[in-house]
Amino acid sequence: MSFLFGSSAEIDIVLDGQASRKQAEIKTEDGKKEKLFLYYDGETVTGKVNITLKGKKLEHQGIKIEFIGQIELYYDRGNHHEFTSLVKELARPGELTQSTTFDFEFIQVEKPYESYTGANVRLRYFLRVTIAKRLTDVTREMDIIVHTLSQYPEMNNSIKMEVGIEDCLHIEFEYNKSKYHLKDVIVGKIYFLLVRIKIKHMELAIIKRETTGSGPNTFNENETIAKYEIMDGAPVRGESIPIRLFLAGYDLTPTMRDINKKFSVRYYLNLVLVDEEERRYFKQQEITLWRKPDKGATKKPGYVSFTPHSQQVES
Amino acid sequence: MPQTHQLSPQEEQEKLLDEAMQVVKVQSFQMKRCLDKAKLMDGLKHASNMLSELRTSLLSPKSYYELYMAICDELRHLEQYLHDEFQKGHKVADLYELVQYAGNIIPRLYLLVTVGVVYIKTHEANRKDIIKDLVEMCRGVQHPLRGLFLRNYLLQCTRNILPDCEESEEFGGTIKDSIDFILLNFSEMNKLWVRMQHQGHTRDREKREKERMELRILVGTNLVRLSQLDSMTQDFYKKNVLPGVLEQVVSCRDYIAQEYLMECIIQVFPDEFHLQTLNNFLRACAELHKQVNVKNIIIALIDRLAMFAHRDDGTGIPNDIKLFDIFSQQVATVIQAREDMPTEDIVSLQVSLINLALKCYPDRVDYVDKVLETTVDIFNRLNLQRLESSSAVNKELARLLKIPVDVYNNLLTVLQLDHFSPLFEYFDFESRKSMTAYVINNALDNNMYIPTQKQVDSILTLVSPLIQDQNDQPQEEEDPEDFAEEQTMMGRFINLLFTDDPDQQYLILTSARNHFGNGGNRRIKYTLPPLVFNAFKLAYRFKEVAEEDDKWDKKCQKIFRFCHQTIGALIKAEYAELSLRLFLQGGLAAGEIGFENHETVAYEFMSQAFSLYEDEISDSKAQLAAITLIIATFERMSCFGEENHEPLRTQCALAASKLLKKPDQCRGVSVCSHLFWSGKTIESDGKEIRDGKRVMECLKKSLRIANQCMDNSVQVQLFVEILNRYIYFYERGNEQVTIQVLNQLIEKIRDDLPNLEGNEETEQINKHFQNTLEHLRMKQESPEPDGPTYEGLVI
């Protein structure tokens, strides 16, 4: 077709320092995983655009590169909400007579949100090179991944709560924090203050809730990310059961609240007790997940333990 | 029609176990294959699959145990593999964290333990923190059976790698960490074990208790492990171990657990430790569940310590430990704390205490008495009445009282126990008697002399059921043979009432006389004769010390008065023959001892014998026997002057000739002949009187009487007997007896013998005669040099 629409060209985007840049995985819409280059908020994005001519020359109405951050709601495919859109002109309208390389540079780009692929929503960042032509533009997109990093939260109280069903079951649970980073470990304890039901086992689940839309058109999508048995058998009054759940092994993202007024991703710890008749008693608590900068390995050992601030309930 | 086969519970179990074992086989095979190919993560996945079989709730403890053992075997491969890899430097980062991603808790914790152990063995991480973490994480398994086995796995795996030193090497931890670790594991396991009791239907209780008994060793292993720590000291044990163990045992309030664990503590820890912690241990005993058999626990401890005190290599009980006082006090507390303790158990405890006292403090009689005193006090408090001989309390009490008897083997020591005899009051008649017999038999077996009047008095008071009738004695007569045996035993016992001091001996005899005198007619027959004999013996002893004791004459007279009076008691009870014999014996003794006034005494005794003969003995056979005895005794005596001798011997001859039956007369008179030959008087100066004429008269008279016999057979027999006497006197040199007399009698017998009927009796008479002739023939052929001649004798 090139002879009809004028000779075409291949566009190739090469990021600076590609060889040493970290990559990260993200799900694509069809559920597969792909590895993309990883950027952080405020980081400059620089690179080169190689345009390889397929013919002798290429007439164009201008060449530009854009840096776009957008939210796609699956039920509203037509509308993409761009929250970031930066443009750099690479060439004024004219003619390329040979394959050319353009440098580009988006200095200290604001990347306020984390890349995300969910059940109903996707948040992506990509570079788009457009060679404007009279009939059809030639474009080339390249997705990158953005991780939003947080500092240690200043306030990070433990979650402690007494719950129960009157005269039936009374427990007190305690998670050591309310905010966990993605490689963190949840440590906690469950105290049984009163047990009159025949408990079979107890598990801790991590539930991800993705909320899209607003008002009456709010969609909630719950997904159980982890199901973790923490107790086998029936405890008696006075028992305290330890909890230790490593998060690194699960597919988690930071908590996202009201991202660009379009969606939220929240995480909950769901404590579930199952009795012998398979009845389930549960209590959900929201936890905040955040991404911690990778700074070498200052990992805690696998046997990190929890020092409860209160002693076991006297029997 | 297809039949549906209903599986029995046992078949069901086998089937379930079989299925589980199949899975284990397949998964472990896969696991090993993956490990061989260095695919660790896949290997762990199969290990986890295999371990998931342990999540079952369907297996009985026994089947679960089999499954557990099979899986443990396979886990050892995994551990070995990881260990080898770590040693080679192929460390898998975060393995400890990695295995914690397993979603199910049972496989997760088994893997965690396995990896944790590898970490410790390869010094990958802080041993102290790991064991602490493992034992804490195991709390997640609250199911009793599964939890018990998981924790058992933990205990088994950490067996040889627990910190066991007092000073920490780097971060390895010290014995204190090991103690905390095991104690926590122990408490948790015990709680799980106790919890089994309360799960499920009440009707399955028995089955459940059986299952619990099968599992108890799992809990007990914790204590074994504690005891195996090399650097465990008494101090650690006292301060860090025992309080924790006891706290758990007491607070679990489960009698099965309490009974087992207390026993366990006693068995697994060394005696030296127990000695240091007696108060703590015993105090805990008082707090145990009321169904717990505390008695057995305390007894087990006492027995162990008693054995320890006796061990050859041991240093014995340290002086600073007042073992007996502690036990005594704590046992009292236990008894007080447990109001519903059966009395027999209380007594059993006293039994142990007494054993303890005897084994550890053999010379502390006061300890033994203290136990008895406590027992008396308890009985008083309980207001106990007579204990039935079949009752358990009675049996225990008997056991209690037999111990000092058996151990001391010394009745005198037993007598030092002030509270020994008061306890006899609680026995019913039957057991009181058998107990007293036991005491007496012990004295007899050990030939135990009782040397003072006071002691004699207390013993005889103690054993009064054997001496006199009791208020609570049953109406019916007892078995005569048993009675005879019992009283014969008392007769033997009287011989043990002995001291070297004659004066004291006299007091002993009078005291014994007072006791036995109350025995009633049936008993005195057995008991007074030995007393009389002992009195005679005592008189001989006084004679021996005559030179040192100038009052010996008086004392001997007193003794004979005592005897006279004692024999009198027997006469009153109508034991005429017995009394007669005692009088004769007394006469003989008096004659031999020769104290002042002895002739009068001897005469009195002889005359008493005569009057008994005359008044009381009526049976002709008995009469003959009695008169023979009197004559024989009299023949032996040499204390009489002619004045007394004459009437006595005349009386003998008269009595003999007055016997009813002719053969008796004949024999009696012929026996009398000896009085005139070998009898002695003061005038004959102790020599035989040898009145040949009177001898001959006697023999002639007896021959005459024999002639009057109607029965030929008896007559010939008498002739032979008389012939023998003739020969005797002939040989003794009585000149009145001549060859002619002998020839006459021999001929007479020869004539009469063939006329007798041929029977056994005749045969015997003939034999007697032939033997007599044979004797004469021998004498004739080879006469003794100073003997008489047999010339002219016709044989």
XYZ file of C-alpha atoms in Angstrom, chain B residues 110-433:
324
model
C 5.620 -29.553 59.314
C 7.688 -27.999 56.533
C 8.587 -25.060 58.735
C 9.856 -27.361 61.452
C 11.837 -29.356 58.927
C 13.446 -26.277 57.438
C 13.971 -24.690 60.827
C 15.933 -27.705 61.944
C 18.088 -27.522 58.828
C 18.722 -23.852 59.568
C 19.823 -24.685 63.070
C 22.007 -27.581 62.015
C 23.767 -25.522 59.398
C 24.015 -22.478 61.647
C 21.985 -20.578 59.143
C 20.165 -18.621 61.740
C 19.834 -17.943 65.372
C 18.945 -21.232 66.989
C 17.287 -19.620 69.952
C 14.967 -17.532 67.796
C 14.061 -20.431 65.561
C 13.025 -22.813 68.278
C 11.058 -20.056 69.912
C 9.344 -19.265 66.657
C 8.533 -22.880 65.889
C 6.971 -23.600 69.208
C 4.941 -20.405 69.012
C 3.711 -21.017 65.493
C 2.504 -24.480 66.412
C -0.263 -22.792 68.396
C -2.089 -22.572 65.111
C -3.006 -26.227 65.377
C -5.677 -26.504 68.007
C -7.003 -29.864 66.955
C -5.894 -32.176 69.756
C -4.736 -35.167 67.763
C -3.140 -33.232 64.947
C -1.607 -30.746 67.354
C -0.148 -33.449 69.543
C 1.550 -35.117 66.631
C 2.790 -31.884 65.133
C 4.330 -30.885 68.417
C 5.731 -34.308 68.839
C 7.389 -33.881 65.474
C 8.823 -30.608 66.679
C 10.138 -32.263 69.797
C 11.613 -35.192 67.904
C 13.306 -33.047 65.293
C 14.899 -30.727 67.829
C 16.033 -33.602 69.975
C 19.761 -33.223 69.629
C 20.043 -29.604 68.722
C 18.572 -27.751 71.633
C 20.908 -25.309 73.340
C 22.373 -27.115 76.272
C 24.892 -24.910 77.980
C 24.748 -22.309 80.679
C 26.597 -19.607 78.800
C 25.424 -18.583 75.405
C 27.734 -19.195 72.475
C 27.067 -16.275 70.184
C 23.357 -16.364 69.494
C 22.829 -20.030 70.058
C 20.893 -19.594 73.246
C 21.326 -21.336 76.565
C 19.658 -24.129 78.401
C 17.155 -21.558 79.602
C 15.890 -21.188 76.073
C 15.581 -24.932 75.786
C 13.673 -25.096 79.023
C 11.290 -22.367 77.913
C 10.863 -24.127 74.616
C 10.087 -27.522 76.069
C 7.938 -26.134 78.846
C 5.807 -24.241 76.394
C 5.508 -27.243 74.154
C 4.660 -29.340 77.152
C 1.911 -27.039 78.357
C 0.388 -26.783 74.920
C 0.506 -30.513 74.384
C -0.996 -31.187 77.741
C -3.795 -28.746 77.068
C -4.531 -30.457 73.787
C -4.417 -33.840 75.424
C -6.750 -32.769 78.200
C -9.076 -31.207 75.668
C -9.640 -34.591 74.045
C -11.493 -35.593 77.168
C -14.138 -32.973 76.601
C -14.771 -33.498 72.939
C -17.340 -35.808 71.493
C -20.246 -37.620 73.009
C -20.310 -38.588 76.658
C -21.172 -42.173 75.786
C -17.786 -42.549 74.095
C -15.983 -41.564 77.240
C -14.417 -44.912 77.842
C -13.118 -45.140 74.312
C -11.804 -41.629 74.563
C -9.975 -42.328 77.765
C -8.440 -45.376 76.177
C -7.286 -43.305 73.248
C -5.886 -40.727 75.585
C -3.912 -43.360 77.395
C -2.436 -44.398 74.064
C -1.301 -40.853 73.462
C 0.058 -39.982 76.884
C 3.625 -40.837 75.991
C 3.593 -37.953 73.526
C 3.036 -35.535 76.383
C 5.421 -37.304 78.706
C 8.219 -37.124 76.146
C 8.518 -33.418 76.914
C 9.498 -34.235 80.460
C 11.901 -36.877 79.269
C 13.500 -34.296 77.015
C 13.885 -31.869 79.896
C 15.555 -34.547 81.936
C 17.957 -35.264 79.088
C 19.427 -31.782 79.047
C 22.996 -32.266 80.152
C 23.490 -28.911 81.737
C 20.341 -29.150 83.785
C 21.223 -28.443 87.369
C 19.282 -28.833 90.563
C 19.002 -25.121 90.704
C 17.539 -24.845 87.223
C 15.217 -27.665 87.942
C 14.006 -26.082 91.113
C 13.646 -22.566 89.774
C 12.846 -22.924 86.126
C 11.510 -26.353 85.404
C 9.453 -27.843 88.161
C 7.325 -24.781 88.970
C 6.266 -24.542 85.340
C 5.523 -28.215 85.023
C 3.567 -28.333 88.254
C 1.650 -25.210 87.421
C 0.466 -26.821 84.213
C -0.286 -30.139 85.852
C -2.303 -28.586 88.645
C -4.152 -26.103 86.519
C -5.239 -28.599 83.859
C -7.560 -30.160 86.422
C -7.679 -33.439 84.571
C -7.132 -36.493 86.675
C -5.765 -38.690 83.898
C -3.163 -36.113 83.020
C -2.335 -35.353 86.631
C -1.866 -38.933 87.616
C 0.286 -39.707 84.621
C 2.392 -36.588 84.698
C 3.135 -36.638 88.408
C 4.285 -40.199 87.989
C 6.328 -39.102 85.005
C 8.061 -36.368 86.974
C 9.027 -38.862 89.624
C 10.350 -41.346 87.123
C 12.265 -39.151 84.687
C 14.131 -36.771 86.941
C 16.965 -37.832 89.211
C 16.457 -38.473 92.890
C 18.802 -35.654 93.823
C 16.432 -33.227 92.136
C 13.441 -34.638 93.937
C 15.198 -34.239 97.232
C 15.590 -30.542 96.591
C 12.000 -29.998 95.598
C 10.009 -32.199 97.899
C 7.946 -29.430 99.367
C 6.964 -28.044 95.998
C 6.082 -31.411 94.611
C 4.115 -32.551 97.599
C 2.314 -29.255 97.912
C 1.158 -29.714 94.355
C -0.102 -33.158 95.270
C -2.512 -31.594 97.700
C -3.974 -29.509 94.927
C -4.688 -32.277 92.478
C -8.119 -33.285 91.256
C -10.061 -35.290 93.764
C -10.226 -38.294 91.493
C -6.468 -38.486 91.343
C -4.970 -41.294 93.309
C -2.517 -39.086 95.180
C -1.594 -41.964 97.354
C 0.053 -43.809 94.478
C 1.984 -40.740 93.467
C 3.370 -40.061 96.899
C 4.101 -43.702 97.437
C 5.986 -43.855 94.163
C 8.106 -40.913 95.261
C 8.746 -42.299 98.703
C 9.654 -45.677 97.316
C 12.081 -44.088 94.914
C 13.763 -42.025 97.580
C 13.832 -44.899 99.992
C 15.591 -46.915 97.321
C 17.934 -44.029 96.685
C 18.860 -43.873 100.343
C 19.723 -47.521 100.112
C 21.722 -47.420 96.921
C 25.273 -48.584 97.340
C 26.917 -45.934 95.254
C 24.715 -43.123 96.525
C 25.739 -40.665 99.135
C 22.440 -41.221 100.837
C 20.057 -38.561 101.884
C 21.887 -35.274 102.493
C 21.861 -34.220 106.096
C 20.302 -30.871 105.435
C 17.187 -32.433 103.997
C 14.797 -33.483 106.671
C 13.243 -36.044 104.424
C 10.994 -37.591 106.964
C 9.774 -34.324 108.440
C 8.984 -32.964 105.020
C 7.054 -35.992 103.945
C 5.322 -36.320 107.226
C 4.180 -32.734 107.137
C 3.204 -32.692 103.474
C 1.359 -35.965 103.657
C -0.625 -34.524 106.517
C -1.434 -31.512 104.374
C -2.508 -33.725 101.507
C -4.766 -35.726 103.771
C -6.252 -32.588 105.195
C -6.812 -31.076 101.785
C -8.618 -34.113 100.488
C -11.543 -34.707 102.731
C -12.943 -37.523 100.657
C -9.792 -39.534 100.623
C -10.612 -43.140 101.514
C -9.312 -44.090 104.941
C -7.437 -47.042 103.491
C -5.541 -44.650 101.251
C -4.665 -42.532 104.237
C -3.294 -45.600 105.924
C -1.434 -46.584 102.751
C 0.283 -43.246 102.880
C 1.323 -43.952 106.443
C 2.644 -47.283 105.222
C 4.889 -45.448 102.804
C 5.976 -43.022 105.457
C 6.913 -45.823 107.730
C 8.829 -47.475 104.925
C 10.616 -44.238 104.310
C 11.478 -43.833 107.957
C 12.731 -47.373 108.222
C 14.759 -47.329 105.042
C 16.262 -43.878 105.353
C 16.515 -43.571 109.110
C 16.787 -47.128 110.380
C 17.785 -46.009 113.859
C 15.056 -43.449 114.313
C 12.430 -45.418 116.148
C 10.752 -42.135 117.050
C 9.999 -41.510 113.365
C 8.189 -44.786 113.096
C 6.305 -44.034 116.246
C 5.442 -40.613 114.929
C 3.760 -42.222 111.930
C 1.810 -44.507 114.195
C 0.841 -41.587 116.359
C -0.414 -39.711 113.322
C -2.432 -42.719 112.377
C -3.943 -42.913 115.819
C -4.797 -39.223 115.651
C -6.438 -39.607 112.281
C -8.464 -42.563 113.455
C -9.544 -40.631 116.481
C -10.571 -37.717 114.378
C -12.521 -39.983 112.058
C -14.039 -41.562 115.120
C -13.387 -45.023 113.785
C -14.811 -48.063 115.501
C -13.670 -51.640 115.175
C -12.582 -52.367 111.646
C -14.029 -55.417 109.955
C -11.300 -57.858 109.091
C -12.442 -57.917 105.476
C -12.307 -54.135 105.089
C -9.643 -52.412 103.075
C -8.703 -50.136 105.966
C -8.154 -53.133 108.152
C -5.858 -54.716 105.594
C -3.858 -51.536 105.210
C -3.586 -51.105 108.950
C -2.324 -54.655 109.281
C 0.204 -53.911 106.569
C 1.253 -50.781 108.437
C 1.776 -52.592 111.713
C 3.558 -55.562 110.222
C 6.256 -53.376 108.731
C 8.055 -52.460 111.959
C 7.657 -56.050 113.123
C 9.217 -57.379 109.936
C 11.897 -54.774 109.568
C 13.130 -54.639 113.122
C 12.699 -58.354 113.650
C 12.981 -57.319 117.210
C 9.974 -57.315 119.409
C 11.729 -55.183 121.981
C 12.208 -52.394 119.473
C 8.597 -52.712 118.466
C 7.710 -52.307 122.114
C 9.421 -48.941 122.147
C 6.720 -47.724 119.788
C 4.226 -46.158 122.143
C 1.550 -46.008 119.511
C 1.899 -49.512 118.257
C -0.460 -51.221 120.634
C -3.152 -48.510 120.706
C -3.718 -49.183 117.030
C -4.602 -52.775 117.800
C -7.753 -51.466 119.393
C -9.115 -50.633 115.960
C -8.965 -54.196 114.746
C -11.896 -56.494 115.116
C -11.325 -59.634 117.121
C -10.255 -61.831 114.275
C -7.632 -59.516 112.871
C -6.456 -58.485 116.288
C -5.767 -62.091 116.986
